[in-house]
Amino acid sequence: MKLPIYMDNHATTPLDPRVLEAMLPYLREDFGNAASRNHAFGWKAEAAVEVARKQVAALIGASDKEIVFTSGATESDNLAIKGVIEFYKAKGDHIITLKTEHKAVLDSCKRLERIRQERLDELKLLRLSQLAETDVTADNLAELSVKHRIDEDATYQKWAALPTGGARVTYLDVEADGRVSLEKLAAAITDKTVLVSVMFANNEIGVVQPIAEIGRLCRERGVLFHCDAVQGIGKLPFNVEEMKVDLASITAHKMYGPKGIGALYVRRKPRVRIAPLVDGGGHERGMRSGTLNVAAIVGFGKAAELARQELPDEAARLLRLRERLRTGIMSQLDLLKVNGSMEHRLPGNLNLSFSYVEGEALMMSIKDVAVSSGSACTSASLEPSYVLRACGVEEDLAHSSIRFGIGRFNTEEEVDFVIRLVVDKVRKLRDMSPLYEMAKEGIDLKSIEWTAH
Amino acid sequence: MAYSDKVIEHYENPRNVGTLDKADPNVGTGLVGAPACGDVMRLQLRITDEGVIEDAKFKTFGCGSAIASSSLVTEWVKGKTVDQAMTISNKDVARELSLPPVKIHCSVLAEDAIKAAIEDFKKKRQGRAPKQTA
């Protein structure tokens, strides 16, 4: 067994050697530009891209014409959300998403909210400059708005109803198990809603959302459904037809393919349209210009093919390893909590809170194992994971959480090593923890007046 | 983020982990931080009647820097008088451990813990003084 052990497969996965083999010719002799239609180098590259497109499409039950290659899932999420809002702005401007989504989704939504606010402020300024006797500046904007009752002004209201290119966003809470409530989602849909964006599986707690049910709801209500499917693809079955997904983001490096290549699935029937983010040579049917990264696309295709072939066996194997890890740790330590639903969960994910031990300190003490912590002590902000907080995990427990991500290349021997190491180090750190000592003495930690800082 | 060798050394071999008797009139206890913020430091000092710190113990819930900062100050305060210990500042701790800017907070906690422990000791003495003279 080689140290350190990699158990952070939600962050990224190692390149499968079979994927690398498939890629190598396209980094060597077959270097052509897939858009070169007039010679053999171009034809070969284009043929390889089309094979990969079919392989990626097959993994999600799509047609190859529905796959748009991007630089990764962050770009795919941006393209789906901003592209839909821009294209359908005359229809509506409301998005519904979850508080536990990836930052690529949340921050795209936040930008659209800012754009909308800026446009409205511009309109307000324009209207006020017609009404006001003095110069309107940023400083007196609010004051003059009240004075001239601008938010009630009929002319302004009419202007404000025009498409802004931005969006209003509803960020839904999740239930304690990390899943969205379908009732709350249905209730949030209005006649202005154009898009619902809900991830397939969460990157921190591995919780799998009811995608087929959300797909059915969105189709019934005439709302587009985007799914950031990155973490679940290749680990659990995902089918865009059965699940009625309209747009789906995927990426190669979370399924043993190369980094820097991803795709957006864009439905053809019924047709979904998006405005491009990247303009240029009109590649990818005009939705994403830029010379195709042929070698990476070939690797992505191979990774997708392997994931599809090996999915049932691999899912069962990961589940066995995860359960071995979970029961191995939990049978030897007290005061632990699994974050997120156990029933609806990625097979390789275990997110555990170790009460009275700080997550980063634990990570540091098990440095032979690469994992991830929900504690934010490593970043400038002292706030712990927003995903755990959105699931109602108390702040102190959120600071004490560790994410284990088991993947294709982890072995039983590695899992057993991790169990021994974690149990030993948690005991040591708890011996050093004043909170553990106080809890053992029966002191209610909530009754203590802590010094705020 | 990479830690300095000194942080790692203290983290792996923390000095003076443990608990002193809270009820001992010569022991001052300082408990600072908050679980919700991810760090709680408890520093205990046994101080002689002449005001010399003869023993120091800590327990810390927190990241590597928090543990290293508390371990370091237990070494520093031992043998010092109360007045000398009061002059230890977070800057000294941060400099000694080469803490990165985001971890300065841990050194502030260590300084606060010293002050809180000494304050607790002084309070106890005040409470006890009339009894001695009686």
Coordinates of C-alpha atoms in Angstrom, one line a residue:
Chain A
M1 CA 0.0 0.0 0.0
K2 CA 1.3 3.4 -1.0
L3 CA 1.1 6.5 1.1
P4 CA -0.5 9.1 1.0
I5 CA -3.9 7.6 0.3
Y6 CA -6.2 9.6 -2.0
M7 CA -9.7 9.7 -0.6
D8 CA -10.9 13.0 -2.0
N9 CA -12.5 11.8 -5.1
H10 CA -15.2 14.5 -5.0
A11 CA -12.6 17.1 -5.6
T12 CA -11.1 15.3 -8.6
T13 CA -10.2 11.8 -9.7
P14 CA -7.0 10.3 -11.0
L15 CA -6.8 9.8 -14.8
D16 CA -7.6 6.2 -15.6
P17 CA -4.6 4.7 -17.5
R18 CA -7.0 3.4 -20.2
V19 CA -8.1 7.0 -20.8
L20 CA -4.6 8.3 -21.1
E21 CA -3.8 5.6 -23.7
A22 CA -6.8 6.7 -25.7
M23 CA -5.7 10.3 -25.6
L24 CA -2.0 9.9 -26.5
P25 CA -2.3 9.6 -30.3
Y26 CA -4.3 12.9 -30.4
L27 CA -1.4 14.7 -28.6
R28 CA 1.1 13.2 -31.0
E29 CA 0.6 12.4 -34.6
D30 CA -3.2 13.0 -34.9
F31 CA -3.0 16.7 -33.8
G32 CA -5.4 18.1 -36.4
N33 CA -8.0 20.8 -35.9
A34 CA -11.5 19.2 -35.9
A35 CA -12.8 22.3 -37.8
S36 CA -10.3 21.7 -40.7
R37 CA -12.7 20.3 -43.3
N38 CA -10.2 20.2 -46.2
H39 CA -7.6 17.6 -45.2
A40 CA -7.0 14.2 -43.6
F41 CA -5.7 15.7 -40.3
G42 CA -8.9 17.6 -39.7
W43 CA -11.1 14.6 -40.8
K44 CA -9.4 12.3 -38.3
A45 CA -9.7 14.8 -35.5
E46 CA -13.4 15.4 -36.3
A47 CA -14.1 11.7 -36.5
A48 CA -12.5 11.2 -33.0
V49 CA -14.6 14.0 -31.6
E50 CA -17.8 12.6 -33.0
V51 CA -17.0 9.1 -31.5
A52 CA -16.4 10.8 -28.1
R53 CA -19.6 12.8 -28.4
K54 CA -21.6 9.6 -28.9
Q55 CA -19.8 8.0 -25.9
V56 CA -20.7 11.0 -23.6
A57 CA -24.2 11.1 -24.9
A58 CA -24.7 7.3 -24.3
L59 CA -23.7 7.7 -20.6
I60 CA -26.7 10.1 -20.0
G61 CA -29.2 8.6 -22.5
A62 CA -28.9 11.6 -24.9
S63 CA -28.4 11.9 -28.6
D64 CA -24.9 13.0 -29.8
K65 CA -26.4 16.2 -31.3
E66 CA -27.4 17.3 -27.8
I67 CA -23.8 17.5 -26.4
V68 CA -22.0 20.8 -26.3
F69 CA -18.3 20.5 -25.3
T70 CA -17.1 23.1 -22.8
S71 CA -14.1 23.7 -20.6
G72 CA -15.7 22.0 -17.7
A73 CA -18.8 22.0 -15.5
T74 CA -18.3 25.5 -14.2
E75 CA -18.6 26.8 -17.8
S76 CA -21.5 24.4 -18.4
D77 CA -23.4 25.8 -15.3
N78 CA -22.7 29.4 -16.4
L79 CA -23.8 28.7 -20.0
A80 CA -27.0 26.9 -19.0
I81 CA -28.1 29.5 -16.4
K82 CA -27.0 32.7 -18.1
G83 CA -27.7 31.3 -21.6
V84 CA -31.3 30.4 -20.7
I85 CA -32.1 33.7 -18.9
E86 CA -30.6 35.7 -21.8
F87 CA -32.5 33.8 -24.5
Y88 CA -35.9 33.6 -22.7
K89 CA -35.8 37.1 -21.2
A90 CA -39.1 38.1 -22.8
K91 CA -40.8 35.1 -21.2
G92 CA -39.7 35.6 -17.6
D93 CA -36.8 36.2 -15.3
H94 CA -37.2 34.0 -12.3
I95 CA -34.8 31.1 -11.3
I96 CA -35.3 28.6 -8.5
T97 CA -32.3 26.8 -7.1
L98 CA -31.1 25.3 -3.8
K99 CA -28.9 26.8 -1.1
T100 CA -26.7 23.7 -1.3
E101 CA -25.8 24.1 -5.0
H102 CA -22.3 24.4 -6.2
K103 CA -20.8 27.9 -6.3
A104 CA -20.8 27.8 -10.2
V105 CA -24.6 27.8 -10.0
L106 CA -25.1 30.1 -7.0
D107 CA -22.6 32.7 -8.2
S108 CA -24.1 32.6 -11.7
C109 CA -27.5 33.3 -10.1
K110 CA -26.0 36.1 -8.0
R111 CA -24.5 37.8 -11.0
L112 CA -27.9 37.7 -12.7
E113 CA -29.5 39.3 -9.6
R114 CA -26.9 42.1 -9.7
I115 CA -27.5 42.7 -13.4
R116 CA -31.2 43.1 -12.7
Q117 CA -30.6 45.4 -9.8
E118 CA -28.3 47.6 -11.8
R119 CA -30.8 47.9 -14.7
L120 CA -33.5 48.8 -12.3
D121 CA -31.3 51.4 -10.6
E122 CA -30.6 52.9 -14.1
L123 CA -34.3 53.1 -14.8
K124 CA -34.9 54.7 -11.5
L125 CA -32.2 57.2 -12.1
L126 CA -33.7 58.0 -15.5
R127 CA -37.2 58.5 -14.2
L128 CA -36.0 60.6 -11.3
S129 CA -33.9 62.9 -13.5
Q130 CA -37.2 63.7 -15.3
L131 CA -39.1 64.3 -12.1
A132 CA -36.5 65.8 -9.7
E133 CA -35.6 69.5 -9.5
T134 CA -32.0 68.7 -8.3
D135 CA -29.3 66.6 -9.7
V136 CA -29.7 62.9 -8.9
T137 CA -26.7 61.2 -7.5
A138 CA -26.0 57.8 -5.9
D139 CA -26.1 59.6 -2.5
N140 CA -29.6 61.2 -2.8
L141 CA -31.1 58.4 -5.0
A142 CA -32.8 56.7 -2.1
E143 CA -34.0 59.9 -0.5
L144 CA -35.4 61.3 -3.8
S145 CA -37.0 57.9 -4.6
V146 CA -39.1 58.2 -1.4
K147 CA -39.9 61.9 -2.0
H148 CA -41.1 61.2 -5.6
R149 CA -42.7 57.9 -4.6
I150 CA -40.8 56.4 -7.5
D151 CA -41.4 52.7 -6.6
E152 CA -45.2 53.4 -6.9
D153 CA -44.8 55.5 -10.1
A154 CA -46.8 54.0 -12.9
T155 CA -44.3 55.0 -15.6
Y156 CA -41.4 53.5 -13.7
Q157 CA -43.4 50.3 -13.0
K158 CA -44.0 49.9 -16.7
W159 CA -40.4 50.4 -17.5
A160 CA -39.3 48.1 -14.7
A161 CA -41.4 45.3 -16.2
L162 CA -39.3 45.3 -19.3
P163 CA -36.7 42.4 -19.7
T164 CA -33.5 43.3 -17.8
G165 CA -31.3 40.5 -18.9
G166 CA -30.9 39.7 -15.2
A167 CA -33.0 37.5 -13.0
R168 CA -34.8 37.2 -9.7
V169 CA -33.7 34.1 -7.8
T170 CA -35.3 32.0 -5.1
Y171 CA -32.7 30.0 -3.1
L172 CA -34.7 27.1 -1.5
D173 CA -33.8 25.6 1.8
V174 CA -33.2 21.9 1.9
E175 CA -34.6 19.5 4.5
A176 CA -32.4 18.2 7.4
D177 CA -31.4 15.2 5.2
G178 CA -30.1 17.6 2.5
R179 CA -33.0 16.9 0.0
V180 CA -35.3 19.4 -1.5
S181 CA -39.0 19.3 -0.7
L182 CA -41.0 18.9 -3.9
E183 CA -43.9 20.7 -2.3
K184 CA -41.7 23.8 -1.5
L185 CA -40.3 23.6 -5.0
A186 CA -43.7 23.5 -6.6
A187 CA -44.9 26.4 -4.5
A188 CA -42.0 28.5 -5.5
I189 CA -42.8 28.3 -9.3
T190 CA -44.5 31.5 -10.6
D191 CA -45.6 32.5 -14.1
K192 CA -42.3 34.3 -14.4
T193 CA -40.2 31.2 -13.6
V194 CA -38.1 30.1 -16.6
L195 CA -35.6 27.8 -15.0
V196 CA -35.1 25.4 -12.1
S197 CA -31.5 24.4 -11.3
V198 CA -31.0 21.5 -8.9
M199 CA -27.9 19.3 -8.7
F200 CA -28.0 15.5 -9.1
A201 CA -25.7 14.7 -6.2
N202 CA -24.2 17.1 -3.7
N203 CA -20.4 17.5 -3.7
E204 CA -20.0 17.7 0.1
I205 CA -22.6 15.4 1.6
G206 CA -23.3 13.1 -1.4
V207 CA -27.0 13.5 -1.1
V208 CA -28.9 12.6 -4.3
Q209 CA -31.9 14.8 -5.2
P210 CA -35.2 13.5 -6.6
I211 CA -34.3 14.4 -10.2
A212 CA -37.0 12.4 -12.0
E213 CA -39.7 14.0 -9.8
I214 CA -38.3 17.5 -10.3
G215 CA -38.1 16.8 -14.0
R216 CA -41.8 15.8 -14.1
L217 CA -42.9 18.8 -12.1
C218 CA -40.9 21.2 -14.3
R219 CA -42.3 19.7 -17.5
E220 CA -45.8 19.9 -16.2
R221 CA -45.4 23.6 -15.3
G222 CA -43.6 24.5 -18.5
V223 CA -40.3 25.4 -16.8
L224 CA -36.9 24.4 -18.0
F225 CA -34.9 22.1 -15.7
H226 CA -31.1 22.4 -15.5
C227 CA -29.2 19.7 -13.5
D228 CA -25.6 20.1 -12.4
A229 CA -24.9 16.3 -12.6
V230 CA -21.2 16.4 -12.1
Q231 CA -20.9 14.4 -8.9
G232 CA -23.4 11.7 -9.6
I233 CA -22.5 10.9 -13.3
G234 CA -20.9 7.5 -13.7
K235 CA -21.6 6.6 -10.1
L236 CA -25.4 6.3 -10.3
P237 CA -27.6 5.8 -13.4
F238 CA -28.6 9.2 -14.9
N239 CA -30.9 9.4 -17.9
V240 CA -32.1 12.7 -19.4
E241 CA -35.1 11.2 -21.1
E242 CA -36.4 9.3 -18.1
M243 CA -35.6 12.2 -15.7
K244 CA -36.9 14.9 -18.1
V245 CA -33.8 17.0 -17.7
D246 CA -33.5 19.8 -20.2
L247 CA -29.9 20.9 -19.5
A248 CA -27.2 18.9 -17.7
S249 CA -23.7 19.9 -16.7
I250 CA -21.0 17.2 -16.7
T251 CA -17.2 17.1 -16.5
A252 CA -14.6 14.6 -17.3
H253 CA -12.2 14.9 -14.3
K254 CA -14.8 13.7 -11.8
M255 CA -15.0 10.4 -13.7
Y256 CA -11.3 9.5 -14.2
G257 CA -11.0 11.6 -17.3
P258 CA -8.8 14.7 -17.9
K259 CA -9.3 18.1 -16.4
G260 CA -10.4 21.1 -18.5
I261 CA -13.1 19.3 -20.5
G262 CA -16.8 19.1 -19.8
A263 CA -20.1 19.3 -21.6
L264 CA -23.5 20.8 -21.4
Y265 CA -26.4 18.6 -22.5
V266 CA -29.0 20.8 -24.3
R267 CA -32.3 19.1 -25.2
R268 CA -33.4 19.1 -28.8
K269 CA -37.0 17.7 -28.4
P270 CA -38.7 19.7 -27.0
R271 CA -36.1 22.2 -28.1
V272 CA -34.2 24.3 -25.5
R273 CA -32.3 27.3 -26.7
I274 CA -29.5 29.2 -25.1
A275 CA -27.6 32.4 -25.8
P276 CA -23.8 31.6 -26.1
L277 CA -21.3 33.0 -23.6
V278 CA -18.4 32.6 -25.9
D279 CA -18.7 34.0 -29.4
G280 CA -16.4 33.3 -32.3
G281 CA -16.1 30.6 -35.0
G282 CA -19.5 29.1 -34.3
H283 CA -18.2 25.8 -33.1
E284 CA -20.6 23.4 -31.2
R285 CA -23.6 24.6 -33.3
G286 CA -22.9 28.2 -32.2
M287 CA -23.4 27.6 -28.5
R288 CA -19.7 27.5 -27.6
S289 CA -17.1 28.8 -30.0
G290 CA -13.4 27.8 -29.7
T291 CA -11.2 25.2 -31.2
L292 CA -12.0 21.8 -29.8
N293 CA -9.6 20.3 -27.3
V294 CA -9.5 17.0 -29.3
A295 CA -7.3 14.9 -27.0
A296 CA -9.2 15.9 -23.9
I297 CA -12.5 15.2 -25.7
V298 CA -11.3 11.8 -26.7
G299 CA -10.3 11.1 -23.1
F300 CA -13.7 12.4 -21.9
G301 CA -15.4 10.0 -24.3
K302 CA -13.3 7.0 -23.2
A303 CA -13.9 7.9 -19.5
A304 CA -17.7 8.0 -20.2
E305 CA -17.6 4.7 -22.0
L306 CA -15.7 3.0 -19.1
A307 CA -18.1 4.6 -16.5
R308 CA -21.1 3.3 -18.4
Q309 CA -19.7 -0.2 -18.7
E310 CA -18.5 -0.5 -15.2
L311 CA -21.2 1.4 -13.3
P312 CA -23.3 -1.4 -11.7
D313 CA -20.2 -3.3 -10.4
E314 CA -18.4 -0.2 -9.4
A315 CA -21.4 1.3 -7.6
A316 CA -21.7 -1.9 -5.6
R317 CA -18.0 -2.0 -4.8
L318 CA -17.9 1.6 -3.6
L319 CA -20.9 1.1 -1.4
R320 CA -19.2 -1.9 0.2
L321 CA -16.1 0.1 0.9
R322 CA -18.1 3.1 2.2
E323 CA -20.0 1.0 4.6
R324 CA -16.8 -0.7 5.7
L325 CA -15.4 2.7 6.4
R326 CA -18.5 4.0 8.1
T327 CA -19.1 1.0 10.4
G328 CA -15.4 0.7 11.1
I329 CA -15.1 4.2 12.4
M330 CA -18.5 4.5 14.1
S331 CA -18.1 1.2 16.0
Q332 CA -15.0 2.5 17.7
L333 CA -15.8 6.2 18.4
D334 CA -18.8 7.8 20.2
L335 CA -20.4 11.2 19.4
L336 CA -20.3 11.0 15.7
K337 CA -22.9 12.1 13.2
V338 CA -23.3 11.3 9.5
N339 CA -24.3 14.5 7.5
G340 CA -27.0 14.0 4.9
S341 CA -29.4 11.3 4.0
M342 CA -28.0 7.7 4.2
E343 CA -30.7 6.4 1.9
H344 CA -30.3 8.9 -1.0
R345 CA -26.6 9.1 -1.2
L346 CA -23.6 8.6 -3.5
P347 CA -22.1 5.1 -2.8
G348 CA -18.6 6.5 -2.3
N349 CA -19.5 9.5 0.0
L350 CA -19.2 9.7 3.7
N351 CA -19.4 13.0 5.5
L352 CA -18.9 12.7 9.2
S353 CA -18.9 15.1 12.1
F354 CA -16.5 14.2 14.9
S355 CA -17.8 16.2 17.9
Y356 CA -15.3 18.2 19.8
V357 CA -12.5 17.8 17.3
E358 CA -11.8 20.5 14.7
G359 CA -11.9 19.3 11.1
E360 CA -8.8 21.0 9.9
A361 CA -6.8 19.7 12.9
L362 CA -8.0 16.2 12.2
M363 CA -7.0 16.5 8.5
M364 CA -3.6 17.7 9.6
S365 CA -3.2 14.7 11.9
I366 CA -4.2 12.2 9.3
K367 CA -1.9 13.7 6.7
D368 CA -1.3 10.3 5.1
V369 CA -4.9 10.5 3.9
A370 CA -6.2 13.1 1.5
V371 CA -9.7 14.1 2.6
S372 CA -11.6 17.4 2.8
S373 CA -13.0 19.4 5.7
G374 CA -16.2 21.3 6.1
S375 CA -14.4 23.6 8.5
A376 CA -13.4 26.9 7.0
C377 CA -10.4 27.5 9.3
T378 CA -8.2 27.2 6.3
S379 CA -9.8 30.1 4.5
A380 CA -10.0 33.8 5.2
S381 CA -13.6 33.5 6.4
L382 CA -14.2 31.6 9.7
E383 CA -17.6 30.5 8.4
P384 CA -17.9 26.7 8.1
S385 CA -19.4 25.0 5.0
Y386 CA -22.6 26.6 3.7
V387 CA -23.9 23.3 2.6
L388 CA -23.7 21.8 6.1
R389 CA -25.3 25.0 7.5
A390 CA -28.1 24.8 5.0
C391 CA -28.9 21.3 6.2
G392 CA -29.2 22.7 9.7
V393 CA -25.9 21.3 11.0
E394 CA -24.9 23.4 14.1
E395 CA -21.8 25.5 13.6
D396 CA -19.7 23.7 16.1
L397 CA -20.4 20.4 14.3
A398 CA -19.9 21.9 10.9
H399 CA -16.4 22.9 12.1
S400 CA -15.9 19.2 13.0
S401 CA -16.7 17.5 9.8
I402 CA -14.7 15.6 7.3
R403 CA -15.6 14.4 3.8
F404 CA -14.4 11.1 2.6
G405 CA -14.7 10.4 -1.1
I406 CA -14.0 6.8 -2.1
G407 CA -13.2 6.2 -5.7
R408 CA -12.3 3.6 -8.4
F409 CA -8.7 3.1 -7.2
N410 CA -9.3 2.8 -3.5
T411 CA -8.9 -0.6 -1.9
E412 CA -10.2 -2.5 1.1
E413 CA -6.7 -2.4 2.6
E414 CA -6.6 1.4 2.3
V415 CA -10.0 1.7 3.9
D416 CA -8.8 -0.4 6.8
F417 CA -5.7 1.8 7.2
V418 CA -7.9 5.0 7.2
I419 CA -10.2 3.5 9.9
R420 CA -7.2 2.8 12.2
L421 CA -5.6 6.1 11.6
V422 CA -8.8 8.2 12.1
V423 CA -9.9 6.4 15.3
D424 CA -6.4 6.8 16.8
K425 CA -6.1 10.5 15.9
V426 CA -9.6 11.4 16.9
R427 CA -9.0 9.9 20.3
K428 CA -5.7 11.8 20.7
L429 CA -7.4 15.1 19.7
R430 CA -10.3 14.5 22.0
D431 CA -7.9 14.0 24.8
M432 CA -6.6 17.4 24.0
S433 CA -10.1 19.0 23.6
P434 CA -11.5 21.0 26.5
L435 CA -14.9 20.6 25.0
Y436 CA -14.8 16.8 25.1
E437 CA -13.6 16.9 28.7
M438 CA -16.4 19.2 29.6
A439 CA -19.0 17.1 27.8
K440 CA -17.8 14.0 29.6
E441 CA -18.2 15.8 32.9
G442 CA -21.8 16.5 32.0
I443 CA -21.4 20.2 31.4
D444 CA -23.9 21.6 29.0
L445 CA -21.7 23.5 26.5
K446 CA -24.7 25.6 25.4
S447 CA -25.0 27.0 28.9
I448 CA -21.6 28.6 28.8
E449 CA -21.2 32.2 27.9
W450 CA -18.5 32.0 25.2
T451 CA -16.3 34.9 24.4
A452 CA -17.4 36.1 21.0
H453 CA -14.7 36.9 18.5
Chain B
M1 CA -1.7 26.5 3.0
A2 CA 1.6 25.3 4.3
Y3 CA 2.4 25.5 8.0
S4 CA 5.8 26.5 9.4
D5 CA 7.9 23.7 10.8
K6 CA 7.4 25.2 14.3
V7 CA 3.6 24.9 14.0
I8 CA 3.9 21.3 12.9
E9 CA 6.4 20.4 15.6
H10 CA 4.2 21.8 18.3
Y11 CA 1.1 20.3 16.7
E12 CA 2.7 16.8 16.6
N13 CA 4.3 17.1 20.0
P14 CA 2.2 19.4 22.0
R15 CA 3.7 20.4 25.4
N16 CA 1.8 20.5 28.6
V17 CA -1.5 19.0 27.5
G18 CA -3.7 18.4 30.5
T19 CA -5.8 19.6 33.4
L20 CA -5.0 21.3 36.7
D21 CA -7.3 21.2 39.7
K22 CA -9.8 24.1 39.1
A23 CA -10.6 24.1 42.8
D24 CA -7.0 24.7 43.8
P25 CA -6.8 28.4 45.0
N26 CA -3.4 28.7 43.3
V27 CA -4.8 27.7 39.9
G28 CA -6.1 30.2 37.5
T29 CA -8.2 29.0 34.5
G30 CA -8.8 30.9 31.3
L31 CA -11.4 29.6 28.8
V32 CA -11.6 31.6 25.6
G33 CA -13.0 31.2 22.1
A34 CA -16.3 29.6 21.1
P35 CA -17.2 26.2 19.6
A36 CA -19.3 27.9 16.9
C37 CA -16.2 29.8 15.7
G38 CA -14.2 26.6 15.6
D39 CA -11.8 27.2 18.4
V40 CA -11.8 27.1 22.2
M41 CA -8.6 27.3 24.3
R42 CA -8.4 26.5 27.9
L43 CA -5.2 27.5 29.7
Q44 CA -4.6 26.8 33.4
L45 CA -1.7 28.3 35.4
R46 CA -0.6 27.3 38.9
I47 CA 0.9 30.4 40.5
T48 CA 2.8 30.5 43.8
D49 CA 2.0 32.9 46.6
E50 CA 5.0 35.0 45.3
G51 CA 3.3 35.3 41.9
V52 CA 5.5 33.0 39.9
I53 CA 3.9 30.6 37.4
E54 CA 5.2 27.2 38.3
D55 CA 3.0 25.1 36.1
A56 CA 0.9 25.5 33.0
K57 CA -1.5 23.1 31.2
F58 CA -3.7 23.5 28.2
K59 CA -6.5 21.9 26.2
T60 CA -7.5 23.2 22.9
F61 CA -10.3 22.6 20.4
G62 CA -9.1 24.2 17.2
C63 CA -7.0 24.0 14.1
G64 CA -3.2 23.3 14.0
S65 CA -2.3 26.9 14.6
A66 CA -4.6 27.1 17.7
I67 CA -3.1 24.0 19.2
A68 CA 0.5 25.2 18.4
S69 CA -0.2 28.6 19.8
S70 CA -1.5 27.3 23.1
S71 CA 1.3 24.7 23.4
L72 CA 3.9 27.5 22.8
V73 CA 2.5 29.8 25.5
T74 CA 2.5 27.1 28.1
E75 CA 6.2 26.8 27.6
W76 CA 6.8 30.6 27.6
V77 CA 4.8 31.3 30.8
K78 CA 6.4 28.7 33.0
G79 CA 8.9 30.3 35.5
K80 CA 7.7 33.8 34.6
T81 CA 6.1 36.1 37.1
V82 CA 2.5 37.1 36.6
D83 CA 3.5 40.5 35.5
Q84 CA 6.0 39.2 33.0
A85 CA 3.4 36.8 31.6
M86 CA 1.0 39.7 31.1
T87 CA 3.4 41.3 28.7
I88 CA 3.3 38.3 26.2
S89 CA 1.5 39.6 23.2
N90 CA -0.1 37.8 20.3
K91 CA 2.5 39.4 18.0
D92 CA 5.2 37.4 19.8
V93 CA 3.3 34.2 19.3
A94 CA 2.5 34.9 15.6
R95 CA 6.1 35.8 15.0
E96 CA 7.6 32.8 16.7
L97 CA 5.3 30.4 14.8
S98 CA 5.3 32.4 11.5
L99 CA 1.6 32.3 11.4
P100 CA 0.0 33.3 8.1
P101 CA -2.4 36.4 8.3
V102 CA -5.6 34.2 8.4
K103 CA -4.2 32.5 11.5
I104 CA -3.3 35.6 13.5
H105 CA -6.6 35.0 15.3
C106 CA -5.2 31.9 16.9
S107 CA -2.4 33.9 18.5
V108 CA -4.9 36.5 19.8
L109 CA -6.7 33.7 21.5
A110 CA -3.5 32.5 23.1
E111 CA -2.8 36.0 24.5
D112 CA -6.4 36.2 25.7
A113 CA -6.1 32.8 27.4
I114 CA -3.1 34.0 29.5
K115 CA -4.9 37.2 30.6
A116 CA -8.1 35.3 31.4
A117 CA -6.2 32.7 33.5
I118 CA -4.3 35.3 35.4
E119 CA -7.5 37.3 36.0
D120 CA -9.2 34.2 37.3
F121 CA -6.3 33.6 39.7
K122 CA -6.4 37.2 40.9
K123 CA -10.1 37.0 41.5
K124 CA -9.6 33.9 43.6
R125 CA -6.9 35.6 45.7
Q126 CA -9.1 38.5 46.3
G127 CA -11.8 36.2 47.5
R128 CA -9.4 34.4 49.7
A129 CA -7.5 37.3 51.2
P130 CA -10.0 38.3 53.9
K131 CA -10.0 34.7 55.2
Q132 CA -6.3 34.7 55.6
T133 CA -6.2 37.9 57.6
A134 CA -9.1 36.8 59.8

